[in-house]
Short mmCIF file of C-alpha atoms in Angstrom, two decimals:
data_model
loop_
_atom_site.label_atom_id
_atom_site.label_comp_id
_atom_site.label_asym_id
_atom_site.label_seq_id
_atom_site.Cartn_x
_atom_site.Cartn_y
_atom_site.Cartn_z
CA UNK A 1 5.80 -76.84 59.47
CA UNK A 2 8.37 -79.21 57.65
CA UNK A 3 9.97 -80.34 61.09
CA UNK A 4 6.39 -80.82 62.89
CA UNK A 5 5.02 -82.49 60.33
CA UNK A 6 8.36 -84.77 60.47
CA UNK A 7 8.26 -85.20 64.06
CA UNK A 8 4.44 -86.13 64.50
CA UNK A 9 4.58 -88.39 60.87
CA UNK A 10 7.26 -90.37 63.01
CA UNK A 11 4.93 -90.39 66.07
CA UNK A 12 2.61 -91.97 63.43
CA UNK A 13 4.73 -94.62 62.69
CA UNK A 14 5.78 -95.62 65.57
CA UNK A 15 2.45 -95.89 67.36
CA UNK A 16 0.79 -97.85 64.41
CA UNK A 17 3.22 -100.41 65.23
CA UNK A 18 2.92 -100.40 68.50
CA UNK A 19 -1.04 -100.26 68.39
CA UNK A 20 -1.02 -102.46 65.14
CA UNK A 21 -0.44 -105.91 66.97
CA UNK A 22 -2.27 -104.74 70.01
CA UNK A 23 -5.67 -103.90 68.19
CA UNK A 24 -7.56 -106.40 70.44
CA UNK A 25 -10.02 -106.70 72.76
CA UNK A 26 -9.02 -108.16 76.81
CA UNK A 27 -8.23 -111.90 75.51
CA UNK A 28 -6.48 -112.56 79.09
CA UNK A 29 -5.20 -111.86 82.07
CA UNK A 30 -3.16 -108.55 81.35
CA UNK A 31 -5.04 -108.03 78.30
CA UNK A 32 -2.72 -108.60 75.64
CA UNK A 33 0.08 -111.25 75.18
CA UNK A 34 2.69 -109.39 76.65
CA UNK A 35 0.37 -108.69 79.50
CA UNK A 36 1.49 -105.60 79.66
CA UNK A 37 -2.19 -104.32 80.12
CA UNK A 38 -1.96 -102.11 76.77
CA UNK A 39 -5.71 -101.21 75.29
CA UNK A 40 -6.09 -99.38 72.03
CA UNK A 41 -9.87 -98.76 73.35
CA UNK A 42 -10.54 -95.38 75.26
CA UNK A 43 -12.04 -96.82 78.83
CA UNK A 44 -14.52 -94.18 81.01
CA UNK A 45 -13.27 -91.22 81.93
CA UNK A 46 -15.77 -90.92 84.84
CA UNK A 47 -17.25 -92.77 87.02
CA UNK A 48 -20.88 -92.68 85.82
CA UNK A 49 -24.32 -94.54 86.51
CA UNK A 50 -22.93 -98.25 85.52
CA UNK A 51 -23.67 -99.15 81.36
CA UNK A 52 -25.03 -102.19 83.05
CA UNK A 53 -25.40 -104.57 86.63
CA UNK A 54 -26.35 -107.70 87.25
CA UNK A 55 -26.27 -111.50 86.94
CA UNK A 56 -25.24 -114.52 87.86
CA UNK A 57 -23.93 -115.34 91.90
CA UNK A 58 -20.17 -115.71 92.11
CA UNK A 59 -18.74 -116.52 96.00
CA UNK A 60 -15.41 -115.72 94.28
CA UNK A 61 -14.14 -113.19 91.49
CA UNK A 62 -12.74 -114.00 88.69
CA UNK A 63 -10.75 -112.42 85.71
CA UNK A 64 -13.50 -111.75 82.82
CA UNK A 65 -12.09 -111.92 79.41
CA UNK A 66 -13.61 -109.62 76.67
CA UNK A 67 -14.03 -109.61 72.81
CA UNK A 68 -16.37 -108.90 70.05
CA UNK A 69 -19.02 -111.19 70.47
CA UNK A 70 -18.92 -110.62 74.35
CA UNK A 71 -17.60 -110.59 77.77
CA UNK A 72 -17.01 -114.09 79.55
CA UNK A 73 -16.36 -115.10 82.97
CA UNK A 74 -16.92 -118.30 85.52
CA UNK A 75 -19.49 -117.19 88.13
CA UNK A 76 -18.34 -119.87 91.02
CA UNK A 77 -21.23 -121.28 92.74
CA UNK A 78 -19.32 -123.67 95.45
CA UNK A 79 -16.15 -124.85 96.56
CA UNK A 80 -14.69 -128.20 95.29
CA UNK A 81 -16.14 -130.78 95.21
CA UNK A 82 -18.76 -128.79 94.37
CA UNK A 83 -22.48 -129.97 94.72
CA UNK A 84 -23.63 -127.94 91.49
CA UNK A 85 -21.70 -126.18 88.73
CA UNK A 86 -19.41 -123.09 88.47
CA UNK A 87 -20.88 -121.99 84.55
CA UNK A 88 -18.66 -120.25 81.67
CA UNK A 89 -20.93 -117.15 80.87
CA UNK A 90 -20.85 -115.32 78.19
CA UNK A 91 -22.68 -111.57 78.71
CA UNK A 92 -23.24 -108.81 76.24
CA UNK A 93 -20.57 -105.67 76.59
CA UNK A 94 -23.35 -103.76 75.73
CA UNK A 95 -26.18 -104.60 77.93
CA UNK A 96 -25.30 -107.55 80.11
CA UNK A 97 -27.52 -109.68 79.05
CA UNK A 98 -26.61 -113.32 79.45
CA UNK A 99 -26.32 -115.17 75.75
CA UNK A 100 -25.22 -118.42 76.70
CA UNK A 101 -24.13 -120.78 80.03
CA UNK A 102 -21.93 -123.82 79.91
CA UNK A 103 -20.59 -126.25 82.29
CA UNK A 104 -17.64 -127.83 81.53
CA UNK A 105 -17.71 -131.61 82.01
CA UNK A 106 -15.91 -132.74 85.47
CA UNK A 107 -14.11 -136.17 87.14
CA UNK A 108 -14.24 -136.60 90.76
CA UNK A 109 -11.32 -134.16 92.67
CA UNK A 110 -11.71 -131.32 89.94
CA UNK A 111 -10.94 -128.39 91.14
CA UNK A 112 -13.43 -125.16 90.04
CA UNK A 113 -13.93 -123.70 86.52
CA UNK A 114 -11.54 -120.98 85.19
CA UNK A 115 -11.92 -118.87 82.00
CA UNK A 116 -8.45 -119.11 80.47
CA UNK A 117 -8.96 -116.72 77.65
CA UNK A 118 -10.87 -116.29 74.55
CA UNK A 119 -8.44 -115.88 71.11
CA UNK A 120 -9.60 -116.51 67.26
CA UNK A 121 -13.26 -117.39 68.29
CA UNK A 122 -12.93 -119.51 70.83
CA UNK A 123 -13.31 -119.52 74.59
CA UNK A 124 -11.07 -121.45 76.69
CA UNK A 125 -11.79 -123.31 80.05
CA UNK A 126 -10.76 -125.83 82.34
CA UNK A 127 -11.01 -127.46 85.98
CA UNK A 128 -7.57 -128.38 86.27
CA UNK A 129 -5.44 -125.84 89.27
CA UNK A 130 -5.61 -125.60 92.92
CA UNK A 131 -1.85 -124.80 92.89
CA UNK A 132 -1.34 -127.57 90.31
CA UNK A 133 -2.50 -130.13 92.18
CA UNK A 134 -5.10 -130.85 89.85
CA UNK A 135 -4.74 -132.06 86.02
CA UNK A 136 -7.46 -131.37 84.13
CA UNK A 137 -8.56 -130.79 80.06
CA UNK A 138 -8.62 -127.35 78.77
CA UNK A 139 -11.81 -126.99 76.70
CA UNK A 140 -12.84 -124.89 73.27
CA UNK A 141 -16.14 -123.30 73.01
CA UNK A 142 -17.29 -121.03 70.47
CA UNK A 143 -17.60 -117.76 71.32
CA UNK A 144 -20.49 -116.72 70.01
CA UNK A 145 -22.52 -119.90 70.94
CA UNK A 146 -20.64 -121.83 73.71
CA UNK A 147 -20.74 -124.99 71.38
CA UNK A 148 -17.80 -127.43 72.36
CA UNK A 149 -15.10 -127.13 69.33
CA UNK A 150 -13.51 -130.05 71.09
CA UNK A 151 -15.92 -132.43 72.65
CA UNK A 152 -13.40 -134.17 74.47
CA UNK A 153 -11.36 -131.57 75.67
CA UNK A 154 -7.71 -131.13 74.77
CA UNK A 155 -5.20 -134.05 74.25
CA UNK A 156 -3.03 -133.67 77.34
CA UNK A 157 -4.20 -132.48 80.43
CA UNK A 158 -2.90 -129.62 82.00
CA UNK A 159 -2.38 -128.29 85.49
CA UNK A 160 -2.60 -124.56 85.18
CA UNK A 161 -5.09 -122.11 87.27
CA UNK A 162 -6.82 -119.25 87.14
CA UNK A 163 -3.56 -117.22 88.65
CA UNK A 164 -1.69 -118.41 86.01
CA UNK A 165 -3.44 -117.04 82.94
CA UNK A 166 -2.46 -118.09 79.23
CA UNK A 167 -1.06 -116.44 76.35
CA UNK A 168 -2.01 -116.80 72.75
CA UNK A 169 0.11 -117.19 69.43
CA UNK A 170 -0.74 -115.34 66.59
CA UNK A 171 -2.52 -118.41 65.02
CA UNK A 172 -4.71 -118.49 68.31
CA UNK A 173 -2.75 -121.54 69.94
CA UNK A 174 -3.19 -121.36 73.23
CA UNK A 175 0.41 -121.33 75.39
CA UNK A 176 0.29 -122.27 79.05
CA UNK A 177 2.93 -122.17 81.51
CA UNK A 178 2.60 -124.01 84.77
CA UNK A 179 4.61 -125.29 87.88
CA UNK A 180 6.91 -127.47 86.05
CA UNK A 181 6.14 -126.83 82.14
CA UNK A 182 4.77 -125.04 79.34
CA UNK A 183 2.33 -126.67 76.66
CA UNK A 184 1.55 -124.91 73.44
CA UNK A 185 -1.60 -126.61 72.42
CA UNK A 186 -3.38 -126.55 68.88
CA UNK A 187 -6.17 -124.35 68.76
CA UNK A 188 -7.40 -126.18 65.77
CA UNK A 189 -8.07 -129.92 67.53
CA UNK A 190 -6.78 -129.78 71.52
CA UNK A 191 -3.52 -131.60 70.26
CA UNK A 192 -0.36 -130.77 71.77
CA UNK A 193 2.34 -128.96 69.71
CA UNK A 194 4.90 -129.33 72.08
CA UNK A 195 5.77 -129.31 76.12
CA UNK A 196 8.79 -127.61 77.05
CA UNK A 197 10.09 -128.52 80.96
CA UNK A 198 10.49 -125.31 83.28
CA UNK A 199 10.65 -125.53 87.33
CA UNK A 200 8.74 -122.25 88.88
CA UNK A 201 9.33 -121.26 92.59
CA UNK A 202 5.67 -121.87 93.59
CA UNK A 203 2.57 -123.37 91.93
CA UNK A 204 -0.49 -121.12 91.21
CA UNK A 205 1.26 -117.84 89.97
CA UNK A 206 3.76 -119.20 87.36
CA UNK A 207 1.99 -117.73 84.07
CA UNK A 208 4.00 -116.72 81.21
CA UNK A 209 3.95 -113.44 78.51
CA UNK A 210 4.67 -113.53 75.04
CA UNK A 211 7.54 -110.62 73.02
CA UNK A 212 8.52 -111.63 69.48
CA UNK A 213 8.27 -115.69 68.82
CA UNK A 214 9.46 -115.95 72.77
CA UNK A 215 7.46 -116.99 75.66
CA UNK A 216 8.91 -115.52 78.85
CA UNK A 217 8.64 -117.57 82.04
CA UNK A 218 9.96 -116.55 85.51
CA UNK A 219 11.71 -119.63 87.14
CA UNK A 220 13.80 -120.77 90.28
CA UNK A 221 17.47 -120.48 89.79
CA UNK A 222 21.03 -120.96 92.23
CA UNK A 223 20.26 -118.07 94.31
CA UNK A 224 17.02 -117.17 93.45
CA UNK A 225 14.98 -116.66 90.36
CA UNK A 226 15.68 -116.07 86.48
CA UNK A 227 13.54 -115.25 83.15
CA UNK A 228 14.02 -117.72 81.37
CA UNK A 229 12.82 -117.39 77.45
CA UNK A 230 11.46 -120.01 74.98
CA UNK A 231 11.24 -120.66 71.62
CA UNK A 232 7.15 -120.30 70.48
CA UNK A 233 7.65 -122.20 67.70
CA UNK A 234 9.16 -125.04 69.06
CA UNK A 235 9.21 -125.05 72.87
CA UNK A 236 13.27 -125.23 72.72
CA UNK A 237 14.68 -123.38 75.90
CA UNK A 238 16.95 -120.09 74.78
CA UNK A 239 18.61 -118.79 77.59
CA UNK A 240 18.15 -117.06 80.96
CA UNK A 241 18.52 -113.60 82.89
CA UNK A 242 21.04 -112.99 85.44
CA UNK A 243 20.01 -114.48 89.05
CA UNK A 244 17.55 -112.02 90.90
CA UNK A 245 18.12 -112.80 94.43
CA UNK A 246 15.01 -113.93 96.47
CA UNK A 247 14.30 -117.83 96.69
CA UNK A 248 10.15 -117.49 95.18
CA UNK A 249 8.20 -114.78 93.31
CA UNK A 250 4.26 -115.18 92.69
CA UNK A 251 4.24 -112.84 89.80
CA UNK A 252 4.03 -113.46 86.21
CA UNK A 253 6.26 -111.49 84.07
CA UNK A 254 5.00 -108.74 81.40
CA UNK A 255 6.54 -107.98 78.10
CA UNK A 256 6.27 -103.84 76.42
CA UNK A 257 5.98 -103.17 73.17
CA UNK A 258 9.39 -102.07 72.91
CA UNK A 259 10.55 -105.07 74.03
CA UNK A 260 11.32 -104.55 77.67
CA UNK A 261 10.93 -107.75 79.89
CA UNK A 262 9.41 -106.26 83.57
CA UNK A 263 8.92 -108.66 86.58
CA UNK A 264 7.83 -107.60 90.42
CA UNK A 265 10.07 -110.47 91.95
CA UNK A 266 9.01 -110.43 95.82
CA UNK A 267 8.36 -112.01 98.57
CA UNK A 268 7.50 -109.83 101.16
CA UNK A 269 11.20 -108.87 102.43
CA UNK A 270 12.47 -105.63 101.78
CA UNK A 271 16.16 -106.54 101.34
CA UNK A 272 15.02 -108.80 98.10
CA UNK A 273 12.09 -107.06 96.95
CA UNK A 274 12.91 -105.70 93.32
CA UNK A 275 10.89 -104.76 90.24
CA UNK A 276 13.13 -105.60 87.66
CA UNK A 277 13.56 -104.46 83.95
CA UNK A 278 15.44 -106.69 81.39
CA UNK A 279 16.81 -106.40 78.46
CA UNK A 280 16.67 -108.85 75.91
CA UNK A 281 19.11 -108.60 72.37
CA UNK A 282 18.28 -111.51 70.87
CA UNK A 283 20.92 -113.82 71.96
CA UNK A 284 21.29 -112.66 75.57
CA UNK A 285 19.62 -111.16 78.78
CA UNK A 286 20.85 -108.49 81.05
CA UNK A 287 19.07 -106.48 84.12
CA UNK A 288 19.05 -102.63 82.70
CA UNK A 289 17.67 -101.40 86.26
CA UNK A 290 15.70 -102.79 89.23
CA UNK A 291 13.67 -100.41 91.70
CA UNK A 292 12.42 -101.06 95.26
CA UNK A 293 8.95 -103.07 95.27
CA UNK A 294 5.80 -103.39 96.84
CA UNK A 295 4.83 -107.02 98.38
CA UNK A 296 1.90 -108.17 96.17
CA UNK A 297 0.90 -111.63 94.29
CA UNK A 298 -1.03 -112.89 91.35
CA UNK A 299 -0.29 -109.58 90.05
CA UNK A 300 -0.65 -107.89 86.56
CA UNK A 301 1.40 -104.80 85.74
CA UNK A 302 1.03 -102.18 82.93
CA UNK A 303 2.99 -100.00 80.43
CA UNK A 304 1.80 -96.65 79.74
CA UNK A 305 1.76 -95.44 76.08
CA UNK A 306 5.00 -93.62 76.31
CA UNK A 307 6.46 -97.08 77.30
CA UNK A 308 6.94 -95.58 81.12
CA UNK A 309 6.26 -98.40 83.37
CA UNK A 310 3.66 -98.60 86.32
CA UNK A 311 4.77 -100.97 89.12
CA UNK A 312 3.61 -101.67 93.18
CA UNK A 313 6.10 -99.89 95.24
CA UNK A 314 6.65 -100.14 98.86
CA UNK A 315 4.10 -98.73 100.87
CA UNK A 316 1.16 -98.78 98.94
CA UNK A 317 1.97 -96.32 95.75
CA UNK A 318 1.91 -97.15 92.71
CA UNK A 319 4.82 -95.07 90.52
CA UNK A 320 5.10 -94.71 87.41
CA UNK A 321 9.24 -94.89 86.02
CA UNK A 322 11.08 -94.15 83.09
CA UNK A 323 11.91 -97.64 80.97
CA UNK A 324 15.50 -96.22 80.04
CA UNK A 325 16.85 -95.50 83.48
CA UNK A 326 13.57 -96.45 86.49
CA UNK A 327 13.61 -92.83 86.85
CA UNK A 328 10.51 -91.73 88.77
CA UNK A 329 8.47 -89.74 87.17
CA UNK A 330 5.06 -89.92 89.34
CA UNK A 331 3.56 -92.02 92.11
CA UNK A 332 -0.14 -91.42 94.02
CA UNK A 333 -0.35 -88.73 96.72
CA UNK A 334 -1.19 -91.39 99.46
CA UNK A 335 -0.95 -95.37 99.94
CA UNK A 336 -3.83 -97.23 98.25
CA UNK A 337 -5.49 -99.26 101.09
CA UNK A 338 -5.07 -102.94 100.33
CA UNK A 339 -5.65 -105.84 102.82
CA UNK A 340 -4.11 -108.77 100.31
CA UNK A 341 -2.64 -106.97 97.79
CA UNK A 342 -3.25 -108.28 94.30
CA UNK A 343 -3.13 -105.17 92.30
CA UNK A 344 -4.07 -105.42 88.37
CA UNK A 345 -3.82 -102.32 85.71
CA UNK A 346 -4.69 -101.22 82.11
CA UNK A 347 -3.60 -98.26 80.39
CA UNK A 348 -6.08 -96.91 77.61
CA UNK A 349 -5.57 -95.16 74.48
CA UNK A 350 -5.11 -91.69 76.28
CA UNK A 351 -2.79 -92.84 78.71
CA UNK A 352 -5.26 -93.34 81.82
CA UNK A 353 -4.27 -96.10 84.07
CA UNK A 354 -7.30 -98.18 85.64
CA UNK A 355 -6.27 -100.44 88.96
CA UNK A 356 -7.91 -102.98 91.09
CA UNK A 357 -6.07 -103.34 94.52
CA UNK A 358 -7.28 -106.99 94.39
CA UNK A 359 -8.40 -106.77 97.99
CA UNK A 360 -11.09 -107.95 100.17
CA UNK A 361 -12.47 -106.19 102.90
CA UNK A 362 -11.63 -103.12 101.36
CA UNK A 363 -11.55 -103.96 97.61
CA UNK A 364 -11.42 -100.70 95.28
CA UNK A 365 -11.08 -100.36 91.85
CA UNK A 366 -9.19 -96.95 90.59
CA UNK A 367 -9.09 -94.14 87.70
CA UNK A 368 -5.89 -92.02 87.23
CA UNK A 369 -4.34 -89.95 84.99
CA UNK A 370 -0.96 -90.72 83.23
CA UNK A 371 0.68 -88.59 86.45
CA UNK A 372 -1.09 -90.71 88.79
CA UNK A 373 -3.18 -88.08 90.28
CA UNK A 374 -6.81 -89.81 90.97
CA UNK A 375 -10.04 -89.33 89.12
CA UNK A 376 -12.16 -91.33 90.39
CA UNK A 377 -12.80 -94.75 92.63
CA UNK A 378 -15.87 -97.05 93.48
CA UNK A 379 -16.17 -99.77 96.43
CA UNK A 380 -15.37 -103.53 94.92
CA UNK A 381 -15.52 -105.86 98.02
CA UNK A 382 -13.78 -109.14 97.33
CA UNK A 383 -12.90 -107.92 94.04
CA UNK A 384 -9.25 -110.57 94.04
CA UNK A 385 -9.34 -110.78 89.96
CA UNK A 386 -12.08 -109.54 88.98
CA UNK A 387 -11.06 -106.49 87.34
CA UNK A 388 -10.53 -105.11 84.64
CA UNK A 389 -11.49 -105.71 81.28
CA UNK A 390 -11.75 -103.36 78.58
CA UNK A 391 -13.65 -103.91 75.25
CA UNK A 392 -12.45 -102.25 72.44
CA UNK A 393 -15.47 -99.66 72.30
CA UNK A 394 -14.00 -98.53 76.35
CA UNK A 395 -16.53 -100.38 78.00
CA UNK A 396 -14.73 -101.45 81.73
CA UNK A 397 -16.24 -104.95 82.85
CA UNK A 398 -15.47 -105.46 86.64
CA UNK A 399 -16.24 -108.94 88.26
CA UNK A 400 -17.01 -108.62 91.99
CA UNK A 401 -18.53 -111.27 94.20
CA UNK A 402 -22.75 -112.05 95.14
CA UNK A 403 -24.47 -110.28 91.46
CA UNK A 404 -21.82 -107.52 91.72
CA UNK A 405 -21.03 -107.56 87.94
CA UNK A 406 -21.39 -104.43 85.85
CA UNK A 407 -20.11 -102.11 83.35
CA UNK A 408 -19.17 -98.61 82.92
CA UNK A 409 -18.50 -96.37 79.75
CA UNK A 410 -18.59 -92.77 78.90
CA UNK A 411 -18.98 -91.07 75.76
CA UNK A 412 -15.66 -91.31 73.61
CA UNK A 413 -13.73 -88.51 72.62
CA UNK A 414 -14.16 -87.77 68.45
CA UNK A 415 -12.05 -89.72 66.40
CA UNK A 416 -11.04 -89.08 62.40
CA UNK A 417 -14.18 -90.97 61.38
CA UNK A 418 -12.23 -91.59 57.98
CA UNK A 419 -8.72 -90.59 56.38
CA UNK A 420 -10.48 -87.99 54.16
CA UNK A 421 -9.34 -84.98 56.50
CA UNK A 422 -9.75 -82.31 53.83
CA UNK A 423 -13.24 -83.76 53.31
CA UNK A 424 -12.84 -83.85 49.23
CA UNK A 425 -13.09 -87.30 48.45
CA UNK A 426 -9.57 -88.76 48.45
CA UNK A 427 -7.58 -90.79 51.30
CA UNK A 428 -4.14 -90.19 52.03
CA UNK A 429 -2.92 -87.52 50.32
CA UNK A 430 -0.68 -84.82 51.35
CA UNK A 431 -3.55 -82.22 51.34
CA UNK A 432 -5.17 -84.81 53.86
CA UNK A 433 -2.09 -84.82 55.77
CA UNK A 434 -1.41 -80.93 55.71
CA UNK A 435 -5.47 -80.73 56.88
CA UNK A 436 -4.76 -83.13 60.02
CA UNK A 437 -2.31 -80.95 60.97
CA UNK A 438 -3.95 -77.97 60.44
CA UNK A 439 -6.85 -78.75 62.48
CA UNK A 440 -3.83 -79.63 65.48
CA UNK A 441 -3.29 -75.58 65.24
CA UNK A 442 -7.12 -75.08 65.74
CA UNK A 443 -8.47 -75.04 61.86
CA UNK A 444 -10.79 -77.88 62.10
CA UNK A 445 -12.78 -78.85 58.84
CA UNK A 446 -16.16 -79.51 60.60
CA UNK A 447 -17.49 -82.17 59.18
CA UNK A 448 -14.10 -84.44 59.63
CA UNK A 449 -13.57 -83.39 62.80
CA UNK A 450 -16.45 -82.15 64.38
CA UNK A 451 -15.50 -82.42 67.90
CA UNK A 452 -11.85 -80.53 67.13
CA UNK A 453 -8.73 -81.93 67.90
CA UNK A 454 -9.20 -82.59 71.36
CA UNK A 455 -8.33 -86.63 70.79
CA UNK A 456 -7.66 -87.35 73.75
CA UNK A 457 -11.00 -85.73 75.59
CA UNK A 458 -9.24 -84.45 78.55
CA UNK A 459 -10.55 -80.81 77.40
CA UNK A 460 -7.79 -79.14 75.87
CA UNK A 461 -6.33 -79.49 71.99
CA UNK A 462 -3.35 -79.90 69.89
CA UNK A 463 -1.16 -81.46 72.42
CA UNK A 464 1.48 -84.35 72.01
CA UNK A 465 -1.67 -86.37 73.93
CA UNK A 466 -3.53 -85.70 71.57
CA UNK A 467 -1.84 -86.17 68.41
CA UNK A 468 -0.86 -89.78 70.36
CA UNK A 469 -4.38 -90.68 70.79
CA UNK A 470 -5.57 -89.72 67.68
CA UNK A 471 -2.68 -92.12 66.26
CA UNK A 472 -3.51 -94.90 68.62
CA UNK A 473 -6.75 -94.83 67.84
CA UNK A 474 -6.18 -95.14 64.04
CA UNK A 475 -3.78 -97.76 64.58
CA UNK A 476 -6.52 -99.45 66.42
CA UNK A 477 -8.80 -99.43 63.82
CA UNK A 478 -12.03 -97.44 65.46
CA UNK A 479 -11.29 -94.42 63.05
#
């Protein structure tokens, strides 16, 4: 008992920091600020009779962004210059019922809205894009009422679009990297803290991802591309990665929580087309592997609890590899179908990956288990990046075009419901401990865990699985 309870106390540990600073709901594209597409949240484990469908007309999908007061999302209604307005929306997780509409104000050659991200209470949206060819404000609204936080928009304008997605600092200061810079502006007023000067490959897919105090950015180099990394405080330029041979990438880069640096750098030619991992020590970058990729763009990757790594590969699969050494350790039993590959992915608290192919014709949007064996899949035509979004009570929000907006969720598995597990009053103690783990060997006290110690809900109990999920969810803060 001594060595278990060692073994899964360090489990403990480990995942409450991991989950700890990733106890948030889909702020932006890739979820998180690493964009590593990490959820704390438990997402549907079948495909069931959607939570809810409906709303406004979109002729285009775009990424919604999710958090507790409710899912928003720019449902475009022409192409620029457009004739009428492309809204913000903000929707209810639970029932999809619209709460508010804004337009945000526009000059003659704006390009069309985009939902940067929502952070601290506040949504954020601009016009500015078209592969930076258009410098626009970014705009504040408050979440829960759409109000304008800064009437005028922000200070400087900015060039960013919808493929390049934005990161936020702790403090909610929004961090945008673009074709040739990055701006860190002041949630507070619109004011800019500081610009920092980068030079990406191409314009429209040269979003950054946040590790430590760090924003990573993937930029062109003397024989091809480099991450480069940035000081969040101050914008100052750190240093780079080794050259990654290929002369463009139209991928962002994703940070893990254990500090791994992963970018898809490719351009459609198999002799250059690498997923990379990088190591960062804190005064230097080096490559620690790079695996054969899959040709894809505006592109968000994912990193599965474990820290294992699922990435595009060539052909169609997705596999998942070992961070340490790109070992493989799974990939689908067949290519995914995908006439413009954009795929996107989320991992939820019991290791499930969800994936949108980001095509047209044949759009889908995917369930699998951690070993990449399928559990489901529904039609999303056009979906491009509309999907997904998770809320922190699992609820998946997928964007498609026309009214095709809706929501699925299935019951969650049981949780803790408090940190009383011996049920007598007190938190914490090493009875309550000695009760956790008891109930792991099937002696569950019924009334604080009344659904056993199945944590994970994939049927069976007292696994590693579920002794992770249990802690993830804790860490998450839904016990």
């Amino acid at each position: 008992m001594h060595t278990t309870y060692i073994r899964h106390i360090a489990i403990c540990a480990v995942l409450a920091a991991a989950c700890g600073a990733s106890a948030q709901s889909w702020t932006n594209a890739g979820g998180t600020q690493g964009r590593n597409g990490q959820t704390p949240a438990f997402g549907p484990a079948e495909l069931t009779t959607p939570l809810w469908s409906g709303g406004r007309s979109s002729i285009i999908a775009w990424q919604p962004v999710i958090d507790s007061a409710g899912v928003y999302l720019v449902r475009q209604t022409g192409f620029p210059p457009e004739s009428t307005a492309s809204p913000v929306v903000c929707m209810e997780v639970a029932t999809g019922a619209e709460r508010w509409s804004v337009n945000i104000p526009a000059n003659s050659g704006d390009w069309t809205t985009w939902v940067a991200g929502v952070s601290n209470g506040q949504v954020y949206a601009s016009r500015s894009g078209n592969g930076a060819s258009v410098s626009a404000k970014l705009y504040a609204l408050a979440a829960t009422t759409g109000a304008m936080v800064w009437p005028t928009g922000s200070q400087d304008l900015i060039d960013a679009g919808a493929y390049d997605g934005v990161v936020f600092a702790d403090n909610g200061d929004p961090v945008i990297a673009s074709f040739r810079s990055i701006k860190r502006i002041r949630a507070t007023d619109g004011t800019t803290a500081w610009t920092a000067a980068r030079v990406a490959s191409v314009s429209g897919n040269s979003g950054g991802a946040i590790g430590g105090n760090a924003i990573y950015v993937a930029d062109a180099a003397s024989g091809g591309q480099v991450i480069k990394k940035f000081d969040l405080t101050t914008g100052a330029f750190l240093y780079q990665s080794p050259v990654m041979a290929g002369f463009l990438v139209q991928n962002t880069p994703m940070v893990s929580p254990d500090g791994t640096i992963y970018l898809s750098r490719v351009q459609n030619n198999q002799a250059v087309d690498f997923f990379f991992a990088i190591d960062d020590s804190g005064s230097a970058m080096t490559i620690r592997w790079s695996m054969p990729a899959g040709y894809s763009t505006s592109s968000e990757f994912a990193v599965g609890i474990d820290n294992s790594v699922y990435m595009w590969a060539s052909g169609g699969f997705i596999e998942r590899r070992a961070a340490a050494d790109g070992a493989l350790i799974s990939q689908t039993a067949a290519p995914i179908p995908a006439d413009f590959a954009a795929p996107r992915m989320a991992v939820d608290a019991a290791g499930r990956l969800f994936f949108s192919n980001g095509a047209f014709s044949n759009g889908r949007f995917y369930s699998f288990n951690p070993d990449l064996t399928e559990r489901w899949s529904i039609a999303v035509p056009n979906v491009n990046i509309g999907a997904p979004a998770i809320a922190l009570d699992g609820t998946l929000v997928i964007a498609g075009v026309g009214t095709n907006v809706f929501a699925l969720r299935t019951e969650q598995p049981p949780t803790c419901g408090t940190a009383d597990f011996d049920g007598d009053g007190d938190t914490g103690t090493d009875a309550d401990i000695e009760a956790f783990f008891a109930c792991l060997g099937g002696n569950c006290c019924a009334t604080c865990f009344p659904g056993g110690s199945d944590f994970d809900g994939d049927g069976d109990s007292g696994t590693d699985a579920d002794i992770e999920a249990f802690f993830r969810v804790l860490a998450g803060g839904n016990c």
